[in-house]
PDB file of C-alpha atoms in Angstrom:
ATOM      1  CA  GLY A  28      15.141  -8.818  -1.186  1.00 80.00           C
ATOM      2  CA  ASP A  29      12.881  -6.846  -3.465  1.00 85.00           C
ATOM      3  CA  SER A  30      13.068  -3.065  -3.366  1.00 90.00           C
ATOM      4  CA  VAL A  31      11.506  -0.050  -5.056  1.00 93.00           C
ATOM      5  CA  THR A  32      13.054   3.373  -5.489  1.00 94.00           C
ATOM      6  CA  GLN A  33      11.019   6.356  -6.550  1.00 93.00           C
ATOM      7  CA  MET A  34      11.834  10.007  -6.814  1.00 88.00           C
ATOM      8  CA  GLU A  35      11.426  12.024  -3.668  1.00 83.00           C
ATOM      9  CA  GLY A  36       8.924  14.809  -3.580  1.00 85.00           C
ATOM     10  CA  PRO A  37       7.231  16.987  -3.292  1.00 93.00           C
ATOM     11  CA  VAL A  38       6.716  17.576  -6.962  1.00 96.00           C
ATOM     12  CA  THR A  39       4.988  20.894  -7.591  1.00 97.00           C
ATOM     13  CA  LEU A  40       3.454  21.577 -10.999  1.00 97.00           C
ATOM     14  CA  SER A  41       1.102  24.038 -12.537  1.00 97.00           C
ATOM     15  CA  GLU A  42      -2.189  22.817 -13.943  1.00 97.00           C
ATOM     16  CA  GLU A  43      -1.861  21.302 -17.442  1.00 97.00           C
ATOM     17  CA  ALA A  44       1.854  20.600 -17.009  1.00 97.00           C
ATOM     18  CA  PHE A  45       3.416  17.261 -17.965  1.00 97.00           C
ATOM     19  CA  LEU A  46       4.104  14.847 -15.122  1.00 97.00           C
ATOM     20  CA  THR A  47       6.777  12.186 -14.764  1.00 97.00           C
ATOM     21  CA  ILE A  48       7.432  10.291 -11.544  1.00 97.00           C
ATOM     22  CA  ASN A  49      10.353   7.905 -11.829  1.00 97.00           C
ATOM     23  CA  CYS A  50      10.282   4.417 -10.367  1.00 97.00           C
ATOM     24  CA  THR A  51      12.922   1.691 -10.545  1.00 97.00           C
ATOM     25  CA  TYR A  52      12.947  -1.680  -8.851  1.00 95.00           C
ATOM     26  CA  THR A  53      15.063  -4.685  -7.999  1.00 93.00           C
ATOM     27  CA  ALA A  54      13.407  -8.067  -7.812  1.00 89.00           C
ATOM     28  CA  THR A  55      13.947 -11.720  -8.507  1.00 82.00           C
ATOM     29  CA  GLY A  56      11.822 -13.281 -11.164  1.00 79.00           C
ATOM     30  CA  TYR A  57       9.176 -11.355 -13.060  1.00 82.00           C
ATOM     31  CA  PRO A  58       7.117  -9.213 -10.715  1.00 88.00           C
ATOM     32  CA  SER A  59       3.913  -7.395 -11.503  1.00 90.00           C
ATOM     33  CA  LEU A  60       4.165  -3.623 -11.216  1.00 93.00           C
ATOM     34  CA  PHE A  61       1.655  -1.214  -9.729  1.00 94.00           C
ATOM     35  CA  TRP A  62       1.036   2.453  -9.124  1.00 96.00           C
ATOM     36  CA  TYR A  63      -1.179   3.310  -6.171  1.00 96.00           C
ATOM     37  CA  VAL A  64      -2.527   6.756  -5.307  1.00 97.00           C
ATOM     38  CA  GLN A  65      -3.407   8.109  -1.871  1.00 94.00           C
ATOM     39  CA  TYR A  66      -5.633  11.154  -1.601  1.00 94.00           C
ATOM     40  CA  PRO A  67      -5.530  13.161   1.640  1.00 89.00           C
ATOM     41  CA  GLY A  68      -7.028  11.299   4.571  1.00 85.00           C
ATOM     42  CA  GLU A  69      -7.722   8.148   2.580  1.00 88.00           C
ATOM     43  CA  GLY A  70      -6.274   4.705   2.006  1.00 90.00           C
ATOM     44  CA  LEU A  71      -4.420   3.674  -1.109  1.00 93.00           C
ATOM     45  CA  GLN A  72      -6.224   3.007  -4.380  1.00 93.00           C
ATOM     46  CA  LEU A  73      -4.866   1.124  -7.353  1.00 93.00           C
ATOM     47  CA  LEU A  74      -4.188   3.561 -10.197  1.00 97.00           C
ATOM     48  CA  LEU A  75      -2.768   1.200 -12.813  1.00 96.00           C
ATOM     49  CA  LYS A  76      -0.827  -2.016 -13.206  1.00 93.00           C
ATOM     50  CA  ALA A  77       1.282  -4.012 -15.671  1.00 93.00           C
ATOM     51  CA  THR A  78       1.965  -7.708 -15.420  1.00 89.00           C
ATOM     52  CA  LYS A  79       4.649  -8.414 -18.028  1.00 89.00           C
ATOM     53  CA  ALA A  80       7.427  -6.741 -19.950  1.00 92.00           C
ATOM     54  CA  ASP A  81       6.362  -3.987 -22.377  1.00 95.00           C
ATOM     55  CA  ASP A  82       2.832  -3.903 -20.974  1.00 95.00           C
ATOM     56  CA  LYS A  83       1.422  -0.405 -20.624  1.00 97.00           C
ATOM     57  CA  GLY A  84      -0.948   0.283 -17.776  1.00 96.00           C
ATOM     58  CA  SER A  85      -3.259   3.271 -18.089  1.00 97.00           C
ATOM     59  CA  ASN A  86      -6.061   4.905 -16.138  1.00 97.00           C
ATOM     60  CA  LYS A  87      -7.484   8.432 -15.738  1.00 95.00           C
ATOM     61  CA  GLY A  88      -4.919   9.805 -18.209  1.00 97.00           C
ATOM     62  CA  PHE A  89      -1.974   8.273 -16.344  1.00 98.00           C
ATOM     63  CA  GLU A  90       0.302   5.776 -18.062  1.00 98.00           C
ATOM     64  CA  ALA A  91       3.271   3.603 -17.152  1.00 98.00           C
ATOM     65  CA  THR A  92       5.184   1.033 -19.200  1.00 97.00           C
ATOM     66  CA  TYR A  93       6.853  -2.069 -17.770  1.00 96.00           C
ATOM     67  CA  ARG A  94      10.502  -1.780 -18.893  1.00 96.00           C
ATOM     68  CA  LYS A  95      12.283  -4.973 -17.966  1.00 93.00           C
ATOM     69  CA  GLU A  96      15.598  -3.965 -19.522  1.00 93.00           C
ATOM     70  CA  THR A  97      15.844  -0.871 -17.321  1.00 95.00           C
ATOM     71  CA  THR A  98      13.780  -2.304 -14.410  1.00 95.00           C
ATOM     72  CA  SER A  99      11.628   0.813 -14.475  1.00 96.00           C
ATOM     73  CA  PHE A 100       7.948   1.731 -14.347  1.00 97.00           C
ATOM     74  CA  HIS A 101       7.781   5.511 -14.671  1.00 98.00           C
ATOM     75  CA  LEU A 102       4.405   7.214 -14.210  1.00 98.00           C
ATOM     76  CA  GLU A 103       3.400   9.879 -16.732  1.00 98.00           C
ATOM     77  CA  LYS A 104       0.469  12.165 -17.409  1.00 98.00           C
ATOM     78  CA  GLY A 105       0.268  14.662 -20.195  1.00 96.00           C
ATOM     79  CA  SER A 106      -1.777  17.337 -18.452  1.00 96.00           C
ATOM     80  CA  VAL A 107      -2.216  17.309 -14.692  1.00 97.00           C
ATOM     81  CA  GLN A 108      -5.173  18.787 -12.844  1.00 97.00           C
ATOM     82  CA  VAL A 109      -5.500  20.198  -9.346  1.00 96.00           C
ATOM     83  CA  SER A 110      -7.510  17.089  -8.463  1.00 96.00           C
ATOM     84  CA  ASP A 111      -4.430  14.937  -9.165  1.00 97.00           C
ATOM     85  CA  SER A 112      -2.745  16.312  -6.048  1.00 97.00           C
ATOM     86  CA  ALA A 113      -2.000  13.234  -3.967  1.00 96.00           C
ATOM     87  CA  VAL A 114       0.769  10.871  -2.931  1.00 95.00           C
ATOM     88  CA  TYR A 115       1.766   8.276  -5.524  1.00 96.00           C
ATOM     89  CA  PHE A 116       3.331   4.935  -4.633  1.00 95.00           C
ATOM     90  CA  CYS A 117       5.129   2.579  -6.959  1.00 95.00           C
ATOM     91  CA  SER A 118       5.041  -1.067  -5.910  1.00 93.00           C
ATOM     92  CA  ILE A 119       5.987  -4.524  -7.081  1.00 91.00           C
ATOM     93  CA  GLY A 120       4.384  -7.866  -6.349  1.00 86.00           C
ATOM     94  CA  GLY A 121       5.181 -11.391  -7.156  1.00 66.00           C
ATOM     95  CA  ASN A 122       5.863 -13.381  -4.045  1.00 62.00           C
ATOM     96  CA  ALA A 123       3.640 -15.966  -2.489  1.00 59.00           C
ATOM     97  CA  GLY A 124       0.830 -14.397  -0.545  1.00 59.00           C
ATOM     98  CA  ASN A 125       0.564 -11.537  -3.021  1.00 69.00           C
ATOM     99  CA  MET A 126       2.831  -9.376  -0.922  1.00 79.00           C
ATOM    100  CA  LEU A 127       3.638  -5.953  -2.281  1.00 87.00           C
ATOM    101  CA  THR A 128       6.843  -3.977  -1.817  1.00 88.00           C
ATOM    102  CA  PHE A 129       6.335  -0.210  -1.895  1.00 90.00           C
ATOM    103  CA  GLY A 130       8.500   2.747  -2.718  1.00 92.00           C
ATOM    104  CA  GLY A 131       8.630   5.689  -0.334  1.00 91.00           C
ATOM    105  CA  GLY A 132       5.907   7.633  -2.117  1.00 93.00           C
ATOM    106  CA  THR A 133       6.003  10.892  -4.081  1.00 95.00           C
ATOM    107  CA  ARG A 134       3.777  13.779  -3.120  1.00 95.00           C
ATOM    108  CA  LEU A 135       2.381  15.693  -6.086  1.00 97.00           C
ATOM    109  CA  MET A 136       0.999  19.185  -5.660  1.00 96.00           C
ATOM    110  CA  VAL A 137      -0.737  20.811  -8.620  1.00 97.00           C
ATOM    111  CA  LYS A 138      -1.378  24.537  -8.480  1.00 96.00           C
ATOM    112  CA  PRO A 139      -4.112  26.275 -10.478  1.00 94.00           C
TER     113      PRO A 139
ATOM    114  CA  ASP B  13     -15.469   0.516  -2.890  1.00 58.00           C
ATOM    115  CA  ALA B  14     -14.294  -2.695  -1.281  1.00 66.00           C
ATOM    116  CA  GLY B  15     -15.953  -3.213   2.072  1.00 91.00           C
ATOM    117  CA  ILE B  16     -13.094  -2.695   4.482  1.00 95.00           C
ATOM    118  CA  THR B  17     -13.404  -0.881   7.768  1.00 95.00           C
ATOM    119  CA  GLN B  18     -10.818  -0.213  10.426  1.00 97.00           C
ATOM    120  CA  SER B  19     -11.379   0.639  14.049  1.00 96.00           C
ATOM    121  CA  PRO B  20     -10.562   2.787  15.778  1.00 97.00           C
ATOM    122  CA  ARG B  21      -9.710   5.457  13.207  1.00 96.00           C
ATOM    123  CA  HIS B  22      -7.660   7.436  15.692  1.00 96.00           C
ATOM    124  CA  LYS B  23      -6.084   6.428  18.984  1.00 97.00           C
ATOM    125  CA  VAL B  24      -3.753   8.047  21.465  1.00 97.00           C
ATOM    126  CA  THR B  25      -2.191   5.799  24.063  1.00 97.00           C
ATOM    127  CA  GLU B  26       0.702   5.713  26.483  1.00 96.00           C
ATOM    128  CA  THR B  27       3.933   3.791  26.299  1.00 97.00           C
ATOM    129  CA  GLY B  28       3.628   0.301  27.733  1.00 97.00           C
ATOM    130  CA  THR B  29      -0.106  -0.132  27.222  1.00 96.00           C
ATOM    131  CA  PRO B  30      -1.569  -2.845  24.990  1.00 96.00           C
ATOM    132  CA  VAL B  31      -3.384  -1.766  21.854  1.00 97.00           C
ATOM    133  CA  THR B  32      -5.549  -3.738  19.440  1.00 98.00           C
ATOM    134  CA  LEU B  33      -6.540  -2.516  16.007  1.00 98.00           C
ATOM    135  CA  ARG B  34      -9.329  -4.195  14.090  1.00 98.00           C
ATOM    136  CA  CYS B  35      -9.807  -4.727  10.382  1.00 98.00           C
ATOM    137  CA  HIS B  36     -13.181  -5.953   9.145  1.00 98.00           C
ATOM    138  CA  GLN B  37     -14.033  -6.936   5.574  1.00 97.00           C
ATOM    139  CA  THR B  38     -17.297  -7.853   3.906  1.00 96.00           C
ATOM    140  CA  GLU B  39     -15.730  -9.161   0.674  1.00 92.00           C
ATOM    141  CA  ASN B  40     -14.927 -12.694   1.859  1.00 92.00           C
ATOM    142  CA  HIS B  41     -11.375 -12.294   0.534  1.00 92.00           C
ATOM    143  CA  ARG B  42      -8.862 -14.891   1.638  1.00 91.00           C
ATOM    144  CA  TYR B  43      -5.807 -12.687   2.141  1.00 91.00           C
ATOM    145  CA  MET B  44      -5.530  -9.864   4.660  1.00 94.00           C
ATOM    146  CA  TYR B  45      -2.557  -7.637   5.453  1.00 95.00           C
ATOM    147  CA  TRP B  46      -1.422  -5.089   7.993  1.00 97.00           C
ATOM    148  CA  TYR B  47       0.934  -2.298   6.919  1.00 96.00           C
ATOM    149  CA  ARG B  48       2.374   0.711   8.645  1.00 96.00           C
ATOM    150  CA  GLN B  49       3.009   3.981   6.823  1.00 93.00           C
ATOM    151  CA  ASP B  50       5.802   6.268   7.888  1.00 91.00           C
ATOM    152  CA  PRO B  51       7.288   9.295   6.102  1.00 83.00           C
ATOM    153  CA  GLY B  52      10.022   8.272   3.684  1.00 75.00           C
ATOM    154  CA  HIS B  53       9.321   4.557   4.089  1.00 80.00           C
ATOM    155  CA  GLY B  54       6.177   4.109   2.064  1.00 84.00           C
ATOM    156  CA  LEU B  55       4.177   1.177   3.356  1.00 90.00           C
ATOM    157  CA  ARG B  56       5.857  -1.698   5.137  1.00 92.00           C
ATOM    158  CA  LEU B  57       4.220  -5.049   5.737  1.00 92.00           C
ATOM    159  CA  ILE B  58       3.814  -6.057   9.378  1.00 96.00           C
ATOM    160  CA  HIS B  59       1.913  -9.355   9.163  1.00 96.00           C
ATOM    161  CA  TYR B  60      -0.421 -11.025   6.760  1.00 93.00           C
ATOM    162  CA  SER B  61      -2.975 -13.817   6.785  1.00 94.00           C
ATOM    163  CA  TYR B  62      -3.755 -16.370   4.112  1.00 90.00           C
ATOM    164  CA  GLY B  63      -6.759 -17.886   5.855  1.00 91.00           C
ATOM    165  CA  VAL B  64      -8.462 -18.360   9.195  1.00 94.00           C
ATOM    166  CA  LYS B  65      -5.801 -19.023  11.823  1.00 93.00           C
ATOM    167  CA  ASP B  66      -3.075 -18.858   9.129  1.00 94.00           C
ATOM    168  CA  THR B  67      -0.719 -15.918   9.535  1.00 95.00           C
ATOM    169  CA  ASP B  68       2.874 -15.049   8.750  1.00 93.00           C
ATOM    170  CA  LYS B  69       5.369 -12.307   9.461  1.00 94.00           C
ATOM    171  CA  GLY B  70       6.190  -9.414   7.224  1.00 91.00           C
ATOM    172  CA  GLU B  71       9.121  -7.044   7.029  1.00 88.00           C
ATOM    173  CA  VAL B  72       8.560  -5.219  10.349  1.00 94.00           C
ATOM    174  CA  SER B  73       6.820  -7.719  12.634  1.00 95.00           C
ATOM    175  CA  ASP B  74       8.782  -7.182  15.861  1.00 96.00           C
ATOM    176  CA  GLY B  75       6.534  -5.900  18.640  1.00 96.00           C
ATOM    177  CA  TYR B  76       3.326  -6.892  16.832  1.00 97.00           C
ATOM    178  CA  SER B  77       1.082  -9.928  16.870  1.00 97.00           C
ATOM    179  CA  VAL B  78      -2.004 -10.779  14.834  1.00 97.00           C
ATOM    180  CA  SER B  79      -4.972 -13.066  14.984  1.00 97.00           C
ATOM    181  CA  ARG B  80      -7.609 -14.167  12.533  1.00 97.00           C
ATOM    182  CA  SER B  81     -10.390 -16.260  14.018  1.00 96.00           C
ATOM    183  CA  LYS B  82     -12.928 -15.411  11.307  1.00 96.00           C
ATOM    184  CA  THR B  83     -12.575 -14.734   7.593  1.00 95.00           C
ATOM    185  CA  GLU B  84     -13.839 -11.196   8.011  1.00 97.00           C
ATOM    186  CA  ASP B  85     -11.715 -10.009  10.934  1.00 97.00           C
ATOM    187  CA  PHE B  86      -7.959  -9.492  11.250  1.00 98.00           C
ATOM    188  CA  LEU B  87      -6.656  -8.056  14.509  1.00 98.00           C
ATOM    189  CA  LEU B  88      -3.317  -6.356  15.059  1.00 98.00           C
ATOM    190  CA  THR B  89      -2.058  -6.195  18.643  1.00 98.00           C
ATOM    191  CA  LEU B  90       0.745  -4.146  20.105  1.00 97.00           C
ATOM    192  CA  GLU B  91       1.440  -5.983  23.344  1.00 93.00           C
ATOM    193  CA  SER B  92       3.282  -3.056  24.910  1.00 96.00           C
ATOM    194  CA  ALA B  93       3.173   0.055  22.775  1.00 96.00           C
ATOM    195  CA  THR B  94       6.326   2.108  22.226  1.00 97.00           C
ATOM    196  CA  SER B  95       6.787   5.569  20.741  1.00 96.00           C
ATOM    197  CA  SER B  96       8.416   4.014  17.661  1.00 96.00           C
ATOM    198  CA  GLN B  97       5.051   2.429  16.879  1.00 97.00           C
ATOM    199  CA  THR B  98       3.446   5.817  16.352  1.00 97.00           C
ATOM    200  CA  SER B  99       2.297   5.517  12.760  1.00 97.00           C
ATOM    201  CA  VAL B 100      -0.639   5.191  10.419  1.00 96.00           C
ATOM    202  CA  TYR B 101      -1.750   1.585  10.084  1.00 97.00           C
ATOM    203  CA  PHE B 102      -3.487   0.266   6.993  1.00 96.00           C
ATOM    204  CA  CYS B 103      -5.301  -2.971   6.489  1.00 96.00           C
ATOM    205  CA  ALA B 104      -5.576  -4.464   3.010  1.00 94.00           C
ATOM    206  CA  ILE B 105      -7.330  -7.444   1.467  1.00 93.00           C
ATOM    207  CA  SER B 106      -6.762  -9.527  -1.618  1.00 89.00           C
ATOM    208  CA  GLU B 107      -8.801 -12.199  -3.279  1.00 84.00           C
ATOM    209  CA  SER B 108      -6.007 -14.446  -4.491  1.00 71.00           C
ATOM    210  CA  SER B 109      -2.340 -15.165  -4.078  1.00 61.00           C
ATOM    211  CA  PHE B 110      -1.642 -14.468  -7.745  1.00 62.00           C
ATOM    212  CA  ASN B 111       0.450 -11.347  -8.014  1.00 56.00           C
ATOM    213  CA  VAL B 112      -1.681  -9.801 -10.699  1.00 63.00           C
ATOM    214  CA  ASN B 113      -4.501  -9.201  -8.266  1.00 68.00           C
ATOM    215  CA  GLU B 114      -4.647  -5.863  -6.591  1.00 81.00           C
ATOM    216  CA  GLN B 115      -4.924  -5.231  -2.901  1.00 88.00           C
ATOM    217  CA  PHE B 116      -7.779  -3.123  -1.549  1.00 90.00           C
ATOM    218  CA  PHE B 117      -6.960  -0.831   1.331  1.00 93.00           C
ATOM    219  CA  GLY B 118      -8.924   0.346   4.332  1.00 94.00           C
ATOM    220  CA  PRO B 119      -9.080   4.000   5.436  1.00 93.00           C
ATOM    221  CA  GLY B 120      -6.289   3.673   8.011  1.00 95.00           C
ATOM    222  CA  THR B 121      -5.853   4.074  11.766  1.00 97.00           C
ATOM    223  CA  ARG B 122      -3.702   6.871  13.109  1.00 96.00           C
ATOM    224  CA  LEU B 123      -1.978   5.695  16.307  1.00 97.00           C
ATOM    225  CA  THR B 124      -0.026   7.996  18.587  1.00 97.00           C
ATOM    226  CA  VAL B 125       2.009   6.514  21.433  1.00 97.00           C
ATOM    227  CA  LEU B 126       3.035   9.096  24.016  1.00 96.00           C
TER     228      LEU B 126
END
């Protein structure tokens, strides 16, 4: 079945540092790829998505590129802020019923 | 924000008791999902619904049942709660089956089974 592997956290960075959270997947067919973010005490929110190879999703300064050849969808941000502290989930979708498969989540902590 | 509410938001119960969690949406979306979130496992799908009275199992459905008698409500029932079902439960909705559409998540229900 489909699976998603993302780097374990927590990731601790200083404000304005560069962020990379790695995500790789295994799937049949051509899934869509997503990054969701969960702020403390809240549900998940879609951060960005990409639906085909070489697509770049972007939002709020975050970016991720759909790399079919390496089955990866790494999340990057050039300069993190304290407000970016959250848990980030990589996920893939593509089956009937719009089911998503999630990675284990990566907690990001940004210190001032 | 998508109109999704979950009730209760917190619940503590004892092993062997039945528990029902409710998800209510005001978006008239066709698809609804129940996930559980556990450390190191991300979110795992329990059951989902693709219409009124139409449901199917997800990855971790054992010990859970669901019902959807109205478009807006999706109930998750633990017939006899066990400590392994202590978790945070999230409901999600989606407008279409096409994989490019995002899912919108509710605020979650924290369930503790003693």
